[in-house]
mmCIF file of C-alpha atoms and ligand atoms in Angstrom:
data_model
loop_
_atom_site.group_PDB
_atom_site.id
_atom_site.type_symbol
_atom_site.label_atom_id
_atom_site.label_comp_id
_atom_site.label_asym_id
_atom_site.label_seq_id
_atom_site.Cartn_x
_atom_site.Cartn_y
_atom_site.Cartn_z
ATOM 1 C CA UNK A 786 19.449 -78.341 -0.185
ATOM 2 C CA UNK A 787 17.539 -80.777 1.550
ATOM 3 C CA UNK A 788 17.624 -84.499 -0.112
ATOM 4 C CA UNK A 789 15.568 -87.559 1.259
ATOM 5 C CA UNK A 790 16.783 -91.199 0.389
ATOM 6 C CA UNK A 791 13.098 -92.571 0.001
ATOM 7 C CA UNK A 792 10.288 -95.131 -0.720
ATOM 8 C CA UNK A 793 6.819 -94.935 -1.422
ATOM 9 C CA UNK A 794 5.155 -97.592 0.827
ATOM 10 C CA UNK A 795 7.867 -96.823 3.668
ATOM 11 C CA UNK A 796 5.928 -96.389 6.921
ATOM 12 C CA UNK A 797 9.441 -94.003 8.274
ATOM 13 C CA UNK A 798 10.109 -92.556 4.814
ATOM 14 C CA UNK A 799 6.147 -91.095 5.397
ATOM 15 C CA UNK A 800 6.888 -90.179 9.006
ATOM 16 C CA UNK A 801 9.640 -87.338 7.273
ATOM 17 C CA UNK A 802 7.689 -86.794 4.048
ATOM 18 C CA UNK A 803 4.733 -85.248 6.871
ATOM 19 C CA UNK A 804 7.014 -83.156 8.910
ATOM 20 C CA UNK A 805 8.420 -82.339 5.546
ATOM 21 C CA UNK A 806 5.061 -81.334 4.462
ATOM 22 C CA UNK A 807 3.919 -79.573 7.687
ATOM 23 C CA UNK A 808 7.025 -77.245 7.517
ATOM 24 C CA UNK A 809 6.481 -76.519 3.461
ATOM 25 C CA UNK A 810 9.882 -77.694 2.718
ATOM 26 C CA UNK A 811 11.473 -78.524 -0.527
ATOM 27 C CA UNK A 812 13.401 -81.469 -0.943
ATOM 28 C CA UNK A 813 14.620 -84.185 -3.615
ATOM 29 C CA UNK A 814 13.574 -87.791 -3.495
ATOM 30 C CA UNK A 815 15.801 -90.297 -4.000
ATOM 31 C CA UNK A 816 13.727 -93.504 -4.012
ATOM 32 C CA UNK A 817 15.277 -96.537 -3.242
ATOM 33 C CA UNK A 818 14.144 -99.924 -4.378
ATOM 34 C CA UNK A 819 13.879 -101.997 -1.262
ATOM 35 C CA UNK A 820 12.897 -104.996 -3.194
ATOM 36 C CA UNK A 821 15.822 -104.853 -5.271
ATOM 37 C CA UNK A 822 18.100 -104.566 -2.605
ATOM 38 C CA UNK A 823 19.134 -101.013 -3.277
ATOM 39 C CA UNK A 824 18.913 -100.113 0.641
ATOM 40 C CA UNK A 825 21.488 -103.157 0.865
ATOM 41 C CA UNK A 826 24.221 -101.676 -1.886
ATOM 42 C CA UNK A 827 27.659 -100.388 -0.679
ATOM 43 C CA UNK A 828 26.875 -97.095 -1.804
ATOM 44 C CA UNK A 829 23.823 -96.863 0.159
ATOM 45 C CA UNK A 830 25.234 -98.546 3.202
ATOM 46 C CA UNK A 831 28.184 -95.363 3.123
ATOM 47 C CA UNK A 832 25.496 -92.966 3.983
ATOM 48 C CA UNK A 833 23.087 -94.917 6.445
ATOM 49 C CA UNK A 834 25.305 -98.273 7.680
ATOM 50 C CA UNK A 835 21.913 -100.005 9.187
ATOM 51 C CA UNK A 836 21.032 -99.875 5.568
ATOM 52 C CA UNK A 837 16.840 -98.626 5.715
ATOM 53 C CA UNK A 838 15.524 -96.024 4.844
ATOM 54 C CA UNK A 839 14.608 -92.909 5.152
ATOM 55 C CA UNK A 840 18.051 -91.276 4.796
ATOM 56 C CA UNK A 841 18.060 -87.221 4.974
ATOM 57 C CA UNK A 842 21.098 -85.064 3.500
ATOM 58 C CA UNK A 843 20.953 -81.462 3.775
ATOM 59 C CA UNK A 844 23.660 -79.390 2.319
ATOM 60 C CA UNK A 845 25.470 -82.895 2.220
ATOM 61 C CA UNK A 846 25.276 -83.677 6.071
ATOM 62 C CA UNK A 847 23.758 -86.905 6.801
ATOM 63 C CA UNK A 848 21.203 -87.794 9.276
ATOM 64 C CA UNK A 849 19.320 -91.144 9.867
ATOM 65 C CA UNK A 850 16.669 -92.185 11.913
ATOM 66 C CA UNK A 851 13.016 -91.182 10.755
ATOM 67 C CA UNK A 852 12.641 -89.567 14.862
ATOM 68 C CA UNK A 853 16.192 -87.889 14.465
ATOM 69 C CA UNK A 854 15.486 -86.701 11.235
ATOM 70 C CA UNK A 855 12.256 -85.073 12.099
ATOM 71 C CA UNK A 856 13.509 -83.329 15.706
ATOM 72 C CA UNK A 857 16.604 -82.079 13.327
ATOM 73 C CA UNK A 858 14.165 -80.399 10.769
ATOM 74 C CA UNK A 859 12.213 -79.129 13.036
ATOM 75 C CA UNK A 860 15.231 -77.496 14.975
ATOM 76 C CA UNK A 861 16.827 -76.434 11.264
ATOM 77 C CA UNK A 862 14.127 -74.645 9.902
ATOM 78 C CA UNK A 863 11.579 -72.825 12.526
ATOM 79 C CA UNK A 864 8.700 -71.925 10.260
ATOM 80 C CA UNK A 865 5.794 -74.245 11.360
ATOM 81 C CA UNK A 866 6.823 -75.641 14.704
ATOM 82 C CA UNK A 867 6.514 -79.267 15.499
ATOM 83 C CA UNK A 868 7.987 -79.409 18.992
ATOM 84 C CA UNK A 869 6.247 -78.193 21.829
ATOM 85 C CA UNK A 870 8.684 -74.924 23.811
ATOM 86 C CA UNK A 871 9.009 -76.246 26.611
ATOM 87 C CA UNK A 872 10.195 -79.419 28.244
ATOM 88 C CA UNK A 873 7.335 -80.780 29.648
ATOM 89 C CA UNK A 874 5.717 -80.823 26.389
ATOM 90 C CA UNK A 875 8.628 -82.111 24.583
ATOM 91 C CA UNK A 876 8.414 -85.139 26.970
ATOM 92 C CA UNK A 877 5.609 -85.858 26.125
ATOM 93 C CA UNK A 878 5.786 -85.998 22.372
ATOM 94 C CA UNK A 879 8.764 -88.114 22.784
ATOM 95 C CA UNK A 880 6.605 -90.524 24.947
ATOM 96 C CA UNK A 881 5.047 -91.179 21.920
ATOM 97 C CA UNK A 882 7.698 -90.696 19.668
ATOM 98 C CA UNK A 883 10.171 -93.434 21.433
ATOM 99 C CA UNK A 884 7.563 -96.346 21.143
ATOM 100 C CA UNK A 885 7.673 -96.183 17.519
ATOM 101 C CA UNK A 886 11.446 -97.287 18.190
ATOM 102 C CA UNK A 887 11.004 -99.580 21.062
ATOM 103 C CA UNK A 888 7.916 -101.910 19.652
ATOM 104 C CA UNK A 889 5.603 -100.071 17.062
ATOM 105 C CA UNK A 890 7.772 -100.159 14.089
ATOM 106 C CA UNK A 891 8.709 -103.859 14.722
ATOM 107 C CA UNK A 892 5.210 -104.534 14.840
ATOM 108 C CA UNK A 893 3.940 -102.930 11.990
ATOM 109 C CA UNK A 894 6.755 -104.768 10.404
ATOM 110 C CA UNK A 895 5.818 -108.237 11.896
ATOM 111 C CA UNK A 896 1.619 -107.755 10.837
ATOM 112 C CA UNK A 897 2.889 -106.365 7.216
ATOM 113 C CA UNK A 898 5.235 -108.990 6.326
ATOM 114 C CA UNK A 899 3.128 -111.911 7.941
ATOM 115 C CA UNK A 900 -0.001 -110.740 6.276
ATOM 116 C CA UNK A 901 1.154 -109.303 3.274
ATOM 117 C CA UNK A 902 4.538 -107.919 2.073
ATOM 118 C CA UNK A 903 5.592 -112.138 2.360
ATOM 119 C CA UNK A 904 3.827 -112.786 -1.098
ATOM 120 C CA UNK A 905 6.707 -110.094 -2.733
ATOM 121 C CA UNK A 906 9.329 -111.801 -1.249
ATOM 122 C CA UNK A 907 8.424 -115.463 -1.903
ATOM 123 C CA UNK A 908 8.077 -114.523 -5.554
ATOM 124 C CA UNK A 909 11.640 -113.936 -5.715
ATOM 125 C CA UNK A 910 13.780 -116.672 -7.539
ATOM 126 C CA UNK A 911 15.029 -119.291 -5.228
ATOM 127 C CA UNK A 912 18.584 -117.721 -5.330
ATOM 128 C CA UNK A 913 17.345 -113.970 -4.499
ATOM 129 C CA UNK A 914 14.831 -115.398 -1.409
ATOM 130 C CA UNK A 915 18.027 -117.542 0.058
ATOM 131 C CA UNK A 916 20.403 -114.299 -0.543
ATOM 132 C CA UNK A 917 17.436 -112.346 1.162
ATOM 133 C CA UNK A 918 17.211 -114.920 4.336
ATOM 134 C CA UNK A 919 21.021 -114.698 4.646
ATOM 135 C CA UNK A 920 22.460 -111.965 3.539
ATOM 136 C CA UNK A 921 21.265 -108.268 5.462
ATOM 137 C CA UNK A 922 24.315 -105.916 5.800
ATOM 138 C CA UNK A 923 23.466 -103.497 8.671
ATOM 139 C CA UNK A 924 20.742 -105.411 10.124
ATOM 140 C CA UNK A 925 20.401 -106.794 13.535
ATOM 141 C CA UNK A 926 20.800 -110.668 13.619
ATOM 142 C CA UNK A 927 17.704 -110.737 15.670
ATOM 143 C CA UNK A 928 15.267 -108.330 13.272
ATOM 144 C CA UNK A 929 16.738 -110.856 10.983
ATOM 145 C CA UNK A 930 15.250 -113.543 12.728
ATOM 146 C CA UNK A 931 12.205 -112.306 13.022
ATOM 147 C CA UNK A 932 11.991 -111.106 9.751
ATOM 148 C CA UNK A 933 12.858 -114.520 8.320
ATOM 149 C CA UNK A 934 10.559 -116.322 10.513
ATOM 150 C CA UNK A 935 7.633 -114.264 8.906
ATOM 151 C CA UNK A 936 8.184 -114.518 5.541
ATOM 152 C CA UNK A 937 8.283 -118.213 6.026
ATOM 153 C CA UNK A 938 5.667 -118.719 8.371
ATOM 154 C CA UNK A 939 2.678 -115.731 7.805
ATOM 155 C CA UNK A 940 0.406 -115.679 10.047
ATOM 156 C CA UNK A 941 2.083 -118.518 11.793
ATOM 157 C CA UNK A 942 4.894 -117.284 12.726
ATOM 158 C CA UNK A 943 5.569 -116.960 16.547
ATOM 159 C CA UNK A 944 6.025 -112.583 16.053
ATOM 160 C CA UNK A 945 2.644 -112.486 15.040
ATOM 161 C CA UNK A 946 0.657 -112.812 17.563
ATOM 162 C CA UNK A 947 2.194 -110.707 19.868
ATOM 163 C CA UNK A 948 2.259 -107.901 17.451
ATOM 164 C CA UNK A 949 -1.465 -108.008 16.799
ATOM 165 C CA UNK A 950 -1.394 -107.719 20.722
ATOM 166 C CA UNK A 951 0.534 -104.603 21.311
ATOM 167 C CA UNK A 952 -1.209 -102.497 18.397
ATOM 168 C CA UNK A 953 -4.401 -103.034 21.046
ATOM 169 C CA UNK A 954 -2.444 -101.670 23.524
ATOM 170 C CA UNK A 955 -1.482 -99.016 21.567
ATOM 171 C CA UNK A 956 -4.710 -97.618 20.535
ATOM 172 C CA UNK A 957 -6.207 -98.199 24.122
ATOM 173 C CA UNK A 958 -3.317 -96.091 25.410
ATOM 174 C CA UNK A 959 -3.853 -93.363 22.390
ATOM 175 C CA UNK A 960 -7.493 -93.345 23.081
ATOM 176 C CA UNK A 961 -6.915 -92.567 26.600
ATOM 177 C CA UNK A 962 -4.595 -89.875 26.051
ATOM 178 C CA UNK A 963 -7.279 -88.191 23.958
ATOM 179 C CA UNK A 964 -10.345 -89.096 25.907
ATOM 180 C CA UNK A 965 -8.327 -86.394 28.142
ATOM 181 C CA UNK A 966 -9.661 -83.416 26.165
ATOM 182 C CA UNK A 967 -7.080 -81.929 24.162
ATOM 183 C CA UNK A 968 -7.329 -82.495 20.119
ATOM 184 C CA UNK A 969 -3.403 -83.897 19.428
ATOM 185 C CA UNK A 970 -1.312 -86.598 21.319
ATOM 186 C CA UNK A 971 1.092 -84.384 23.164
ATOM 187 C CA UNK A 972 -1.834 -81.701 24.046
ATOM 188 C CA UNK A 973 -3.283 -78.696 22.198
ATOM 189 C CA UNK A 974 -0.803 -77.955 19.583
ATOM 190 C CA UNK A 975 -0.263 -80.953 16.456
ATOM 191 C CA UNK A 976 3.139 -82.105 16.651
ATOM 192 C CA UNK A 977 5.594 -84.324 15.592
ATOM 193 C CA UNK A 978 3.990 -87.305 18.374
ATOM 194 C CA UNK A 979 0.696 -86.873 15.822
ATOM 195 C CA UNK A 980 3.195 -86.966 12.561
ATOM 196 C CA UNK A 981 4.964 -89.650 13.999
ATOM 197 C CA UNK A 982 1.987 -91.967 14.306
ATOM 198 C CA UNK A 983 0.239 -91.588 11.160
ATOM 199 C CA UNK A 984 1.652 -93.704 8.510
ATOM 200 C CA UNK A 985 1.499 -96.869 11.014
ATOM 201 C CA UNK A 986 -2.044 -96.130 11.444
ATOM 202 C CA UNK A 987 -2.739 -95.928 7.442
ATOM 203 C CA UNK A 988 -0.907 -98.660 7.237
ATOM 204 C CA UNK A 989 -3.492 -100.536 9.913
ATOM 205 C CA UNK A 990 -6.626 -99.932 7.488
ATOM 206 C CA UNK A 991 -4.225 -101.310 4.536
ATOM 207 C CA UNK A 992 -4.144 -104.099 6.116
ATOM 208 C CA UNK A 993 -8.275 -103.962 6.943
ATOM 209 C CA UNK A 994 -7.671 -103.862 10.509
ATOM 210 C CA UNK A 995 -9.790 -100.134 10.818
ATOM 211 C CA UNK A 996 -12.041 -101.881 13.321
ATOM 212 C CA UNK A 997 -9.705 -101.982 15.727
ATOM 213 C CA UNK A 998 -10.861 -98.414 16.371
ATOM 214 C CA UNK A 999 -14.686 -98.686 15.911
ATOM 215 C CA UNK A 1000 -15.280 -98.441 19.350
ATOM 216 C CA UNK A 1001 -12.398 -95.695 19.984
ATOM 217 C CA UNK A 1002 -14.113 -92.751 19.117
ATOM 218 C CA UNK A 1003 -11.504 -90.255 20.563
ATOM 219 C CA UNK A 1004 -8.887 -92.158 18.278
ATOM 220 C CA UNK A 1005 -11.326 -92.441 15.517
ATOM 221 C CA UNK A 1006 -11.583 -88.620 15.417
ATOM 222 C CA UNK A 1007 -8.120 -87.854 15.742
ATOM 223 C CA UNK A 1008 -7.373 -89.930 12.294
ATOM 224 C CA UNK A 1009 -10.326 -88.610 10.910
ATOM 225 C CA UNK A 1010 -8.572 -85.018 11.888
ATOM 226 C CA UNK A 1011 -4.944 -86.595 10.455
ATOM 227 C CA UNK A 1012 -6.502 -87.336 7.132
ATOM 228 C CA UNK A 1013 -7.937 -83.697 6.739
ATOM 229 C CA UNK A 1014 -4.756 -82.024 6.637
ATOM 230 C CA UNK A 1015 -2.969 -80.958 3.422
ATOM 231 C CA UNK A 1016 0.202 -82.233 4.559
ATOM 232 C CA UNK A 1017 -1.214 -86.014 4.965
ATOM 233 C CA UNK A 1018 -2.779 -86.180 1.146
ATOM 234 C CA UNK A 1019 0.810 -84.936 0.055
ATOM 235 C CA UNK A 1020 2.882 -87.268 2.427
ATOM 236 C CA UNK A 1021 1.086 -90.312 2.591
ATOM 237 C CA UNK A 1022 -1.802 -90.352 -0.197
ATOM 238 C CA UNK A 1023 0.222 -89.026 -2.694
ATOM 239 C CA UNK A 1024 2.927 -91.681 -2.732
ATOM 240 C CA UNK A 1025 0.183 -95.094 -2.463
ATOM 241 C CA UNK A 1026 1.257 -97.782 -4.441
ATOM 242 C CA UNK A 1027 -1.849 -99.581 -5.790
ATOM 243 C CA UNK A 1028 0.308 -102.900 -6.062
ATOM 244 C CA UNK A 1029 1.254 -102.756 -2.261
ATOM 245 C CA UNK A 1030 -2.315 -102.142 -1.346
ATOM 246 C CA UNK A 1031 -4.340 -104.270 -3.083
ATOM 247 C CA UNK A 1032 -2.197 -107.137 -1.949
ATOM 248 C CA UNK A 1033 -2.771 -106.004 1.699
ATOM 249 C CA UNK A 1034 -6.826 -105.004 1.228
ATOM 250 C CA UNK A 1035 -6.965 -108.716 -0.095
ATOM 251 C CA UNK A 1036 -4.235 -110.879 2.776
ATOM 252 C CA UNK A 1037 -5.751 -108.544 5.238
ATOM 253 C CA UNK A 1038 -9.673 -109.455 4.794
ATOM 254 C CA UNK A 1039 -8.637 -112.512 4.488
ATOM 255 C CA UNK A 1040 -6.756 -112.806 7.749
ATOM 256 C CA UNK A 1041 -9.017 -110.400 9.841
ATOM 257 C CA UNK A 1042 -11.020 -113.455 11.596
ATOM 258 C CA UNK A 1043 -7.168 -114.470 13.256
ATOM 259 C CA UNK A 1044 -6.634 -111.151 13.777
ATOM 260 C CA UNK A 1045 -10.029 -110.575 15.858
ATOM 261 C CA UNK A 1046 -9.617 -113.820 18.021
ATOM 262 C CA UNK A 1047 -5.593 -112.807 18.720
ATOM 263 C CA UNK A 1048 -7.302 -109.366 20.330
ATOM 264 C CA UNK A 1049 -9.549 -111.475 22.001
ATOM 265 C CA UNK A 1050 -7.797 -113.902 23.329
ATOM 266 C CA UNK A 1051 -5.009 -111.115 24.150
ATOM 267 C CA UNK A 1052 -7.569 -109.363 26.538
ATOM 268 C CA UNK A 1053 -8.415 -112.322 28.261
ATOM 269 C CA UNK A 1054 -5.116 -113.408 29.039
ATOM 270 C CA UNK A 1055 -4.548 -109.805 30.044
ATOM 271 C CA UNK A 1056 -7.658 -109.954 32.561
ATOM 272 C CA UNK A 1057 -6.398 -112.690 33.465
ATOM 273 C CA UNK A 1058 -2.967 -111.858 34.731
ATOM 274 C CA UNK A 1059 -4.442 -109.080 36.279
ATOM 275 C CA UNK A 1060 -3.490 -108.969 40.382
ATOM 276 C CA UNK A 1061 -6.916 -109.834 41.957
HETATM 277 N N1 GSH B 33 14.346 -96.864 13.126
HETATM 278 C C1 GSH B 33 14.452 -96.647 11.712
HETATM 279 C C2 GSH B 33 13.739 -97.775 11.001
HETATM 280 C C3 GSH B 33 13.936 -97.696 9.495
HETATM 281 C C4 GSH B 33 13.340 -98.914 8.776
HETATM 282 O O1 GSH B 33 13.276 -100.023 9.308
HETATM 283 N N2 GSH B 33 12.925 -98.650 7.539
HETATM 284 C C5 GSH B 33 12.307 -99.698 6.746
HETATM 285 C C6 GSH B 33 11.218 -99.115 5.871
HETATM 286 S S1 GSH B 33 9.937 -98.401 6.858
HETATM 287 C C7 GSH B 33 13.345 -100.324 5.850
HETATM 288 O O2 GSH B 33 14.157 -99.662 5.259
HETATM 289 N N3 GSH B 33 13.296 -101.670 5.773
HETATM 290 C C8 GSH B 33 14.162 -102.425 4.956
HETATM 291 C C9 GSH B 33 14.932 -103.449 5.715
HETATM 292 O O3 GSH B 33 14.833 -103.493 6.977
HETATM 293 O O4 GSH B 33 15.642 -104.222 5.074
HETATM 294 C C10 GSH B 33 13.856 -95.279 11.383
HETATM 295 O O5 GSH B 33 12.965 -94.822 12.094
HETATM 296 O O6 GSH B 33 14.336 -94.628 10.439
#
């Protein structure tokens, strides 16, 4: 029995919903209010101490870590491989895989919060926002920093930026990779590099910032191929929460002009630096 400790708008919880998907696997949601602190609760904190989610239990073993969880699904059950079979290839999708860890996720946090998520969080009663800014069993003191430093300062705060910054990089990397010639990330087979990138990218045109990729047209068609598959509408689509999005479809037109000058002035400084 496969169960997944879950939330809708989770960018990770959608990363194992997809490979969930892909491989036709049944599982039980749990769904865990973030807002209300649930992922912060004793209870929760036994199964997955950093206290996020996703969480995965199958036949009562636990495994955290939306990358772990996906590699150990798609080692557990073999219908519908995800993982190249051989270890070149399996470097590769863990290229792609491992940045998600190492800056993506911290950055789709940083652009959501400062742009949007913020407004949920400042609604809170005085007492709930200070127990919020103090109190995160599991986390690490500096994602708490950063986190805090958002929802105070939006668009101001001194994450921002720099986060706007790196998703350029990102999607001039990814649309070099596929200006290559083969259709997926890690070559001619879809895999869990393609799964793994998804949600952040959905979560990207939440947040209005889809012309970012208007003149990526290798990365342009590889979303538009993302969104055609079954597995996406029942991962991702499936599970939108209208409140969540409207909020970001408004904060993120708004805040589009910033965005647009931080990519500009992002590539200049690049040029810039660059060794004459
Ligand atoms: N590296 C973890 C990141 C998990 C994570 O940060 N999950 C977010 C939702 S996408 C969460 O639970 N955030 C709540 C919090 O940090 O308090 C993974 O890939 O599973």
């Amino acid at each position: 029995m496969l169960e997944l400790y879950n939330h809708d708008m989770s960018v990770c919880a959608a990363k194992v919903r997809f490979a969930l998907a892909e491989k036709g696997l049944e599982y039980t949601s749990h769904m865990v209010n973030l807002l209300a602190r649930e992922h912060k609760a004793p209870e929760y904190l036994a199964l997955n101490p950093n206290g996020v989610v996703p969480t995965l239990v199958h036949d009562g073993h636990v495994i955290y870590e939306s990358n772990i969880i996906n590699e150990y699904l798609d080692e557990a059950f073999s219908q519908g491989s995800l993982m190249p079979g051989n270890p070149l290839g399996k470097a590769r999708v863990r290229k792609w895989t491992q940045q998600l860890d190492t800056a993506i996720h911290a950055a789709t946090s940083v652009v959501s919060t400062c742009i949007a998520f913020r407004d949920f969080l400042l609604a809170k009663s005085p007492e709930d926002l200070e127990l919020h800014f103090r109190s995160q069993p599991g986390a690490d003191p500096l994602k708490v920093e950063r986190h805090n430093d958002n929802i105070r300062n939006g668009v101001k705060s001194k994450y921002f930026a720099h986060a706007v910054i790196r998703f350029d990089k990102l999607l001039s990397d990814m649309e070099a990779e596929l200006a290559g010639g083969e259709p997926w990330l890690a070559g001619e087979a879809f895999s869990l590099a393609d799964i793994g990138y998804a949600s952040y990218i959905r979560r990207l045109e939440h947040l209005q910032m889809s012309p970012m990729w208007d003149e990526r047209p290798y990365f342009a068609d590889w979303y538009g191929r993302l969104q055609q598959r079954d597995s996406f509408k029942v991962a991702i689509l499936d599970w939108d929460n209208d409140r969540y999005i409207d909020n970001m479809a408004k904060k993120g037109a708004r805040e589009w002009p910033l965005v647009q000058q931080v990519i500009a002035s992002g590539r200049t400084s690049n040029t810039q630096n660059q060794p004459s």
